[in-house]
């Protein structure tokens, strides 16, 4: 159950891990308030992904998040089919495939996010995030409507990607306010690092959002080892404990 991953029922960290040992270190330092992102794009087949991800799942009490890989829409079906076999706690998915994915997973408690893109229009998001639709003109929808559609498809949160290092802070604030008004979770991702993490989380919490899953990926990976830096994870978790009281 992913609900136990949220610190004080508010914040759950989402980071990558290079291997099982790296994942175990992350899990321990965050006291289990984390889901480890495992990317479908890193595996040639569904079978290979299921076999490898199962090792992580066993080592960290099931705290895994099946990801696309940089929001790659071409991975959507692989993600859904991995989720069908693996029964992960958390799944990342493009907007058009959330309903398909919900129908595929065996566990109704699996938490499925829905990838949308921010737009230059306040309160609106682009839902054309599929392998075909992302090549066409953006489909801008007010977030209130998008959330209603996500709920109808069986999704659990808005995955806002990419956040672009807070370049559109006011837009982000409006997005968080809408999520709060709709009592819906948010997952900001893309461009989050140690410098802006606290602000991004605080804006969401101050808006009234009950649950947030911030994704921090490449910014905390040691380029020499490919592993997520444990000291960085420790810093992030200290922030979570401070702002999530």
PDB file of C-alpha atoms in Angstrom:
ATOM      1  CA  UNK A   1       0.000   0.000   0.000  1.00  0.00           C
ATOM      2  CA  UNK A   2       1.524   3.276  -1.106  1.00  0.00           C
ATOM      3  CA  UNK A   3      -0.224   5.287   1.611  1.00  0.00           C
ATOM      4  CA  UNK A   4       2.364   4.166   4.152  1.00  0.00           C
ATOM      5  CA  UNK A   5       5.063   5.738   1.969  1.00  0.00           C
ATOM      6  CA  UNK A   6       3.851   9.280   2.641  1.00  0.00           C
ATOM      7  CA  UNK A   7       5.679  11.023   5.452  1.00  0.00           C
ATOM      8  CA  UNK A   8       3.017  12.289   7.861  1.00  0.00           C
ATOM      9  CA  UNK A   9       0.548  11.258   5.139  1.00  0.00           C
ATOM     10  CA  UNK A  10       1.839  14.194   3.031  1.00  0.00           C
ATOM     11  CA  UNK A  11       5.067  13.616   1.096  1.00  0.00           C
ATOM     12  CA  UNK A  12       6.518  10.576  -0.656  1.00  0.00           C
ATOM     13  CA  UNK A  13       9.883  10.901  -2.398  1.00  0.00           C
ATOM     14  CA  UNK A  14      10.421   9.340  -5.830  1.00  0.00           C
ATOM     15  CA  UNK A  15      14.046   8.746  -6.871  1.00  0.00           C
ATOM     16  CA  UNK A  16      15.974   6.342  -9.069  1.00  0.00           C
ATOM     17  CA  UNK A  17      18.363   3.594  -7.978  1.00  0.00           C
ATOM     18  CA  UNK A  18      21.207   2.085  -9.974  1.00  0.00           C
ATOM     19  CA  UNK A  19      20.925  -1.343  -8.374  1.00  0.00           C
ATOM     20  CA  UNK A  20      19.273  -3.212  -5.525  1.00  0.00           C
ATOM     21  CA  UNK A  21      21.899  -2.178  -2.986  1.00  0.00           C
ATOM     22  CA  UNK A  22      21.476   1.472  -3.928  1.00  0.00           C
ATOM     23  CA  UNK A  23      17.708   1.057  -3.563  1.00  0.00           C
ATOM     24  CA  UNK A  24      18.075  -0.515  -0.117  1.00  0.00           C
ATOM     25  CA  UNK A  25      20.270   2.361   1.061  1.00  0.00           C
ATOM     26  CA  UNK A  26      17.707   4.881  -0.168  1.00  0.00           C
ATOM     27  CA  UNK A  27      14.862   2.979   1.439  1.00  0.00           C
ATOM     28  CA  UNK A  28      16.639   2.879   4.783  1.00  0.00           C
ATOM     29  CA  UNK A  29      17.729   6.528   4.856  1.00  0.00           C
ATOM     30  CA  UNK A  30      14.175   7.673   4.063  1.00  0.00           C
ATOM     31  CA  UNK A  31      12.644   5.270   6.572  1.00  0.00           C
ATOM     32  CA  UNK A  32      10.474   3.832   3.804  1.00  0.00           C
ATOM     33  CA  UNK A  33       8.946   7.158   2.757  1.00  0.00           C
ATOM     34  CA  UNK A  34       9.958   6.630  -0.854  1.00  0.00           C
ATOM     35  CA  UNK A  35       9.162   4.769  -4.036  1.00  0.00           C
ATOM     36  CA  UNK A  36      12.100   3.791  -6.222  1.00  0.00           C
ATOM     37  CA  UNK A  37      11.671   4.637  -9.893  1.00  0.00           C
ATOM     38  CA  UNK A  38      12.441   1.747 -12.237  1.00  0.00           C
ATOM     39  CA  UNK A  39      12.209   2.739 -15.884  1.00  0.00           C
ATOM     40  CA  UNK A  40      10.641   0.578 -18.568  1.00  0.00           C
ATOM     41  CA  UNK A  41      12.902   2.191 -21.162  1.00  0.00           C
ATOM     42  CA  UNK A  42      15.901   0.499 -19.526  1.00  0.00           C
ATOM     43  CA  UNK A  43      14.633  -2.981 -20.341  1.00  0.00           C
ATOM     44  CA  UNK A  44      14.357  -4.678 -23.721  1.00  0.00           C
ATOM     45  CA  UNK A  45      11.224  -6.678 -22.907  1.00  0.00           C
ATOM     46  CA  UNK A  46       8.381  -6.830 -20.417  1.00  0.00           C
ATOM     47  CA  UNK A  47       9.666 -10.178 -19.168  1.00  0.00           C
ATOM     48  CA  UNK A  48      13.145  -8.825 -18.490  1.00  0.00           C
ATOM     49  CA  UNK A  49      11.691  -5.813 -16.689  1.00  0.00           C
ATOM     50  CA  UNK A  50       9.420  -7.940 -14.517  1.00  0.00           C
ATOM     51  CA  UNK A  51      12.262 -10.268 -13.540  1.00  0.00           C
ATOM     52  CA  UNK A  52      14.644  -7.452 -12.648  1.00  0.00           C
ATOM     53  CA  UNK A  53      12.093  -5.185 -10.969  1.00  0.00           C
ATOM     54  CA  UNK A  54      10.901  -8.092  -8.829  1.00  0.00           C
ATOM     55  CA  UNK A  55      14.346  -8.161  -7.197  1.00  0.00           C
ATOM     56  CA  UNK A  56      13.974  -4.519  -6.171  1.00  0.00           C
ATOM     57  CA  UNK A  57      10.426  -5.091  -4.992  1.00  0.00           C
ATOM     58  CA  UNK A  58      11.482  -7.929  -2.716  1.00  0.00           C
ATOM     59  CA  UNK A  59      14.441  -6.006  -1.279  1.00  0.00           C
ATOM     60  CA  UNK A  60      12.521  -2.830  -0.339  1.00  0.00           C
ATOM     61  CA  UNK A  61       9.140  -4.093   0.817  1.00  0.00           C
ATOM     62  CA  UNK A  62       7.421  -3.406  -2.511  1.00  0.00           C
ATOM     63  CA  UNK A  63       8.300   0.305  -2.661  1.00  0.00           C
ATOM     64  CA  UNK A  64       8.784   0.537  -6.420  1.00  0.00           C
ATOM     65  CA  UNK A  65       7.478   2.907  -9.050  1.00  0.00           C
ATOM     66  CA  UNK A  66       7.250   1.684 -12.646  1.00  0.00           C
ATOM     67  CA  UNK A  67       8.329   4.578 -14.848  1.00  0.00           C
ATOM     68  CA  UNK A  68       8.362   5.372 -18.541  1.00  0.00           C
ATOM     69  CA  UNK A  69      11.828   6.907 -18.816  1.00  0.00           C
ATOM     70  CA  UNK A  70      11.989  10.693 -19.300  1.00  0.00           C
ATOM     71  CA  UNK A  71       8.255  10.649 -19.970  1.00  0.00           C
ATOM     72  CA  UNK A  72       8.761   8.595 -23.150  1.00  0.00           C
ATOM     73  CA  UNK A  73       5.237   7.983 -24.499  1.00  0.00           C
ATOM     74  CA  UNK A  74       6.424   5.002 -26.523  1.00  0.00           C
ATOM     75  CA  UNK A  75       6.898   3.064 -23.285  1.00  0.00           C
ATOM     76  CA  UNK A  76       3.246   3.280 -22.210  1.00  0.00           C
ATOM     77  CA  UNK A  77       2.223  -0.246 -23.176  1.00  0.00           C
ATOM     78  CA  UNK A  78       5.326  -1.819 -21.671  1.00  0.00           C
ATOM     79  CA  UNK A  79       4.603   0.018 -18.418  1.00  0.00           C
ATOM     80  CA  UNK A  80       1.012  -1.220 -18.361  1.00  0.00           C
ATOM     81  CA  UNK A  81       2.008  -4.827 -19.000  1.00  0.00           C
ATOM     82  CA  UNK A  82       4.800  -4.738 -16.422  1.00  0.00           C
ATOM     83  CA  UNK A  83       2.246  -3.393 -13.960  1.00  0.00           C
ATOM     84  CA  UNK A  84      -0.132  -6.224 -14.812  1.00  0.00           C
ATOM     85  CA  UNK A  85       2.426  -8.836 -13.812  1.00  0.00           C
ATOM     86  CA  UNK A  86       4.297  -7.071 -11.024  1.00  0.00           C
ATOM     87  CA  UNK A  87       1.531  -5.403  -8.963  1.00  0.00           C
ATOM     88  CA  UNK A  88       3.628  -2.350  -8.160  1.00  0.00           C
ATOM     89  CA  UNK A  89       2.606   0.224  -5.569  1.00  0.00           C
ATOM     90  CA  UNK A  90       3.073   3.115  -8.016  1.00  0.00           C
ATOM     91  CA  UNK A  91       2.884   3.464 -11.799  1.00  0.00           C
ATOM     92  CA  UNK A  92       3.705   6.409 -14.065  1.00  0.00           C
ATOM     93  CA  UNK A  93       1.597   6.717 -17.202  1.00  0.00           C
ATOM     94  CA  UNK A  94       0.739   9.061 -20.070  1.00  0.00           C
ATOM     95  CA  UNK A  95      -2.713  10.629 -20.090  1.00  0.00           C
ATOM     96  CA  UNK A  96      -4.271   8.531 -22.908  1.00  0.00           C
ATOM     97  CA  UNK A  97      -3.211   5.222 -21.341  1.00  0.00           C
ATOM     98  CA  UNK A  98      -4.348   5.617 -17.742  1.00  0.00           C
ATOM     99  CA  UNK A  99      -7.665   3.814 -18.274  1.00  0.00           C
ATOM    100  CA  UNK A 100      -5.917   0.950 -20.079  1.00  0.00           C
ATOM    101  CA  UNK A 101      -3.407   0.671 -17.259  1.00  0.00           C
ATOM    102  CA  UNK A 102      -6.051   0.704 -14.520  1.00  0.00           C
ATOM    103  CA  UNK A 103      -7.822  -2.156 -16.289  1.00  0.00           C
ATOM    104  CA  UNK A 104      -4.563  -4.088 -16.548  1.00  0.00           C
ATOM    105  CA  UNK A 105      -3.403  -3.920 -12.938  1.00  0.00           C
ATOM    106  CA  UNK A 106      -4.627  -6.610 -10.581  1.00  0.00           C
ATOM    107  CA  UNK A 107      -4.381  -4.585  -7.388  1.00  0.00           C
ATOM    108  CA  UNK A 108      -6.971  -1.824  -7.045  1.00  0.00           C
ATOM    109  CA  UNK A 109      -4.724   0.009  -4.582  1.00  0.00           C
ATOM    110  CA  UNK A 110      -1.991   0.585  -7.190  1.00  0.00           C
ATOM    111  CA  UNK A 111      -1.395   4.344  -7.388  1.00  0.00           C
ATOM    112  CA  UNK A 112      -1.371   5.502 -11.033  1.00  0.00           C
ATOM    113  CA  UNK A 113      -0.313   8.991 -11.990  1.00  0.00           C
ATOM    114  CA  UNK A 114      -1.253  10.751 -15.214  1.00  0.00           C
ATOM    115  CA  UNK A 115       1.338  12.705 -17.165  1.00  0.00           C
ATOM    116  CA  UNK A 116       0.314  16.145 -18.404  1.00  0.00           C
ATOM    117  CA  UNK A 117       2.433  19.056 -19.584  1.00  0.00           C
ATOM    118  CA  UNK A 118       2.281  22.571 -18.185  1.00  0.00           C
ATOM    119  CA  UNK A 119       1.235  25.276 -20.659  1.00  0.00           C
ATOM    120  CA  UNK A 120       1.676  29.029 -20.913  1.00  0.00           C
ATOM    121  CA  UNK A 121      -2.024  29.452 -20.087  1.00  0.00           C
ATOM    122  CA  UNK A 122      -2.706  29.679 -16.366  1.00  0.00           C
ATOM    123  CA  UNK A 123      -4.705  26.737 -15.005  1.00  0.00           C
ATOM    124  CA  UNK A 124      -4.473  24.765 -18.241  1.00  0.00           C
ATOM    125  CA  UNK A 125      -2.465  21.642 -19.041  1.00  0.00           C
ATOM    126  CA  UNK A 126      -1.700  19.743 -22.213  1.00  0.00           C
ATOM    127  CA  UNK A 127      -3.174  16.242 -22.150  1.00  0.00           C
ATOM    128  CA  UNK A 128      -1.790  15.216 -25.553  1.00  0.00           C
ATOM    129  CA  UNK A 129       1.052  13.199 -24.067  1.00  0.00           C
ATOM    130  CA  UNK A 130       0.715   9.962 -26.047  1.00  0.00           C
ATOM    131  CA  UNK A 131       3.011   8.608 -28.782  1.00  0.00           C
ATOM    132  CA  UNK A 132       0.730  10.011 -31.506  1.00  0.00           C
ATOM    133  CA  UNK A 133      -0.980  12.946 -29.809  1.00  0.00           C
ATOM    134  CA  UNK A 134       2.294  14.435 -28.541  1.00  0.00           C
ATOM    135  CA  UNK A 135       3.288  14.987 -32.182  1.00  0.00           C
ATOM    136  CA  UNK A 136       0.189  17.059 -32.851  1.00  0.00           C
ATOM    137  CA  UNK A 137      -0.992  20.456 -31.644  1.00  0.00           C
ATOM    138  CA  UNK A 138      -1.296  20.611 -27.825  1.00  0.00           C
ATOM    139  CA  UNK A 139      -4.686  19.660 -26.382  1.00  0.00           C
ATOM    140  CA  UNK A 140      -5.085  22.345 -23.716  1.00  0.00           C
ATOM    141  CA  UNK A 141      -7.670  21.518 -21.068  1.00  0.00           C
ATOM    142  CA  UNK A 142      -8.417  23.292 -17.810  1.00  0.00           C
ATOM    143  CA  UNK A 143      -6.912  21.252 -15.003  1.00  0.00           C
ATOM    144  CA  UNK A 144     -10.284  20.897 -13.271  1.00  0.00           C
ATOM    145  CA  UNK A 145     -11.583  19.072 -16.331  1.00  0.00           C
ATOM    146  CA  UNK A 146      -8.367  17.090 -16.705  1.00  0.00           C
ATOM    147  CA  UNK A 147      -8.656  15.884 -13.101  1.00  0.00           C
ATOM    148  CA  UNK A 148     -12.255  14.801 -13.708  1.00  0.00           C
ATOM    149  CA  UNK A 149     -11.073  12.801 -16.730  1.00  0.00           C
ATOM    150  CA  UNK A 150      -8.202  11.276 -14.765  1.00  0.00           C
ATOM    151  CA  UNK A 151     -10.620  10.196 -12.049  1.00  0.00           C
ATOM    152  CA  UNK A 152     -12.933   8.668 -14.644  1.00  0.00           C
ATOM    153  CA  UNK A 153      -9.993   6.692 -16.035  1.00  0.00           C
ATOM    154  CA  UNK A 154      -8.975   5.454 -12.575  1.00  0.00           C
ATOM    155  CA  UNK A 155      -5.921   7.673 -12.071  1.00  0.00           C
ATOM    156  CA  UNK A 156      -4.788   9.007  -8.712  1.00  0.00           C
ATOM    157  CA  UNK A 157      -2.641  12.059  -9.355  1.00  0.00           C
ATOM    158  CA  UNK A 158      -1.476  14.716 -11.787  1.00  0.00           C
ATOM    159  CA  UNK A 159       2.102  14.181 -12.922  1.00  0.00           C
ATOM    160  CA  UNK A 160       3.276  17.621 -14.014  1.00  0.00           C
ATOM    161  CA  UNK A 161       6.156  17.201 -16.467  1.00  0.00           C
ATOM    162  CA  UNK A 162       8.434  18.965 -17.099  1.00  0.00           C
ATOM    163  CA  UNK A 163       8.515  21.521 -14.309  1.00  0.00           C
ATOM    164  CA  UNK A 164      11.417  23.352 -15.995  1.00  0.00           C
ATOM    165  CA  UNK A 165      13.189  24.419 -12.846  1.00  0.00           C
ATOM    166  CA  UNK A 166      10.347  26.624 -11.634  1.00  0.00           C
ATOM    167  CA  UNK A 167      10.544  28.980 -14.625  1.00  0.00           C
ATOM    168  CA  UNK A 168       6.758  29.298 -14.508  1.00  0.00           C
ATOM    169  CA  UNK A 169       6.340  29.602 -10.742  1.00  0.00           C
ATOM    170  CA  UNK A 170       3.014  31.428 -10.890  1.00  0.00           C
ATOM    171  CA  UNK A 171       1.646  28.817 -13.270  1.00  0.00           C
ATOM    172  CA  UNK A 172       2.777  26.087 -10.883  1.00  0.00           C
ATOM    173  CA  UNK A 173       1.082  27.858  -7.984  1.00  0.00           C
ATOM    174  CA  UNK A 174      -2.179  27.957  -9.916  1.00  0.00           C
ATOM    175  CA  UNK A 175      -1.864  24.254 -10.760  1.00  0.00           C
ATOM    176  CA  UNK A 176      -1.339  23.368  -7.101  1.00  0.00           C
ATOM    177  CA  UNK A 177      -4.306  25.489  -6.026  1.00  0.00           C
ATOM    178  CA  UNK A 178      -6.563  23.658  -8.457  1.00  0.00           C
ATOM    179  CA  UNK A 179      -5.294  20.261  -7.294  1.00  0.00           C
ATOM    180  CA  UNK A 180      -5.940  21.332  -3.701  1.00  0.00           C
ATOM    181  CA  UNK A 181      -9.467  22.506  -4.522  1.00  0.00           C
ATOM    182  CA  UNK A 182     -10.151  19.195  -6.245  1.00  0.00           C
ATOM    183  CA  UNK A 183      -8.574  17.194  -3.393  1.00  0.00           C
ATOM    184  CA  UNK A 184      -6.164  15.591  -5.842  1.00  0.00           C
ATOM    185  CA  UNK A 185      -2.519  14.598  -5.478  1.00  0.00           C
ATOM    186  CA  UNK A 186       0.296  16.091  -7.544  1.00  0.00           C
ATOM    187  CA  UNK A 187       3.643  14.745  -8.747  1.00  0.00           C
ATOM    188  CA  UNK A 188       5.969  17.479  -9.999  1.00  0.00           C
ATOM    189  CA  UNK A 189       8.925  16.222 -12.009  1.00  0.00           C
ATOM    190  CA  UNK A 190      11.638  17.481 -14.314  1.00  0.00           C
ATOM    191  CA  UNK A 191      14.200  20.048 -13.244  1.00  0.00           C
ATOM    192  CA  UNK A 192      13.909  19.418  -9.509  1.00  0.00           C
ATOM    193  CA  UNK A 193      17.157  19.496  -7.548  1.00  0.00           C
ATOM    194  CA  UNK A 194      18.492  20.158  -4.069  1.00  0.00           C
ATOM    195  CA  UNK A 195      18.199  23.909  -4.564  1.00  0.00           C
ATOM    196  CA  UNK A 196      14.518  24.142  -5.529  1.00  0.00           C
ATOM    197  CA  UNK A 197      13.101  20.997  -3.916  1.00  0.00           C
ATOM    198  CA  UNK A 198      11.919  22.686  -0.717  1.00  0.00           C
ATOM    199  CA  UNK A 199      10.235  25.549  -2.548  1.00  0.00           C
ATOM    200  CA  UNK A 200       8.438  23.220  -4.944  1.00  0.00           C
ATOM    201  CA  UNK A 201       7.126  21.073  -2.102  1.00  0.00           C
ATOM    202  CA  UNK A 202       6.221  24.049   0.078  1.00  0.00           C
ATOM    203  CA  UNK A 203       4.220  25.762  -2.680  1.00  0.00           C
ATOM    204  CA  UNK A 204       2.148  22.597  -3.010  1.00  0.00           C
ATOM    205  CA  UNK A 205       1.613  22.136   0.712  1.00  0.00           C
ATOM    206  CA  UNK A 206       0.779  25.804   1.275  1.00  0.00           C
ATOM    207  CA  UNK A 207      -1.843  25.597  -1.461  1.00  0.00           C
ATOM    208  CA  UNK A 208      -3.618  22.932   0.589  1.00  0.00           C
ATOM    209  CA  UNK A 209      -2.607  19.849  -1.368  1.00  0.00           C
ATOM    210  CA  UNK A 210      -2.824  16.822   0.903  1.00  0.00           C
ATOM    211  CA  UNK A 211      -0.320  14.573  -0.869  1.00  0.00           C
ATOM    212  CA  UNK A 212       2.668  15.227  -3.115  1.00  0.00           C
ATOM    213  CA  UNK A 213       5.182  12.886  -4.755  1.00  0.00           C
ATOM    214  CA  UNK A 214       8.148  14.951  -5.959  1.00  0.00           C
ATOM    215  CA  UNK A 215      10.426  13.188  -8.440  1.00  0.00           C
ATOM    216  CA  UNK A 216      14.144  13.972  -8.127  1.00  0.00           C
ATOM    217  CA  UNK A 217      16.181  12.062 -10.672  1.00  0.00           C
ATOM    218  CA  UNK A 218      19.297  13.095 -12.594  1.00  0.00           C
ATOM    219  CA  UNK A 219      20.204  15.974 -10.258  1.00  0.00           C
ATOM    220  CA  UNK A 220      21.208  13.588  -7.465  1.00  0.00           C
ATOM    221  CA  UNK A 221      22.875  10.853  -9.520  1.00  0.00           C
ATOM    222  CA  UNK A 222      26.644  10.450  -9.206  1.00  0.00           C
ATOM    223  CA  UNK A 223      27.874  10.531 -12.810  1.00  0.00           C
ATOM    224  CA  UNK A 224      30.947   8.464 -11.960  1.00  0.00           C
ATOM    225  CA  UNK A 225      28.985   5.539 -10.499  1.00  0.00           C
ATOM    226  CA  UNK A 226      25.495   5.955 -11.914  1.00  0.00           C
ATOM    227  CA  UNK A 227      24.125   5.598  -8.387  1.00  0.00           C
ATOM    228  CA  UNK A 228      21.779   7.962  -6.622  1.00  0.00           C
ATOM    229  CA  UNK A 229      23.811   9.870  -4.044  1.00  0.00           C
ATOM    230  CA  UNK A 230      22.764   8.827  -0.545  1.00  0.00           C
ATOM    231  CA  UNK A 231      23.934  12.072   1.041  1.00  0.00           C
ATOM    232  CA  UNK A 232      21.659  13.974  -1.339  1.00  0.00           C
ATOM    233  CA  UNK A 233      18.747  11.693  -0.492  1.00  0.00           C
ATOM    234  CA  UNK A 234      19.441  12.320   3.178  1.00  0.00           C
ATOM    235  CA  UNK A 235      19.250  16.085   2.567  1.00  0.00           C
ATOM    236  CA  UNK A 236      15.959  15.699   0.713  1.00  0.00           C
ATOM    237  CA  UNK A 237      14.514  13.584   3.498  1.00  0.00           C
ATOM    238  CA  UNK A 238      15.553  16.126   6.117  1.00  0.00           C
ATOM    239  CA  UNK A 239      13.627  18.735   4.138  1.00  0.00           C
ATOM    240  CA  UNK A 240      10.611  16.413   3.942  1.00  0.00           C
ATOM    241  CA  UNK A 241      10.631  15.911   7.708  1.00  0.00           C
ATOM    242  CA  UNK A 242      10.921  19.647   8.314  1.00  0.00           C
ATOM    243  CA  UNK A 243       8.208  20.865   5.933  1.00  0.00           C
ATOM    244  CA  UNK A 244       5.940  17.860   6.328  1.00  0.00           C
ATOM    245  CA  UNK A 245       5.308  18.202  10.054  1.00  0.00           C
TER     246      UNK A 245
END
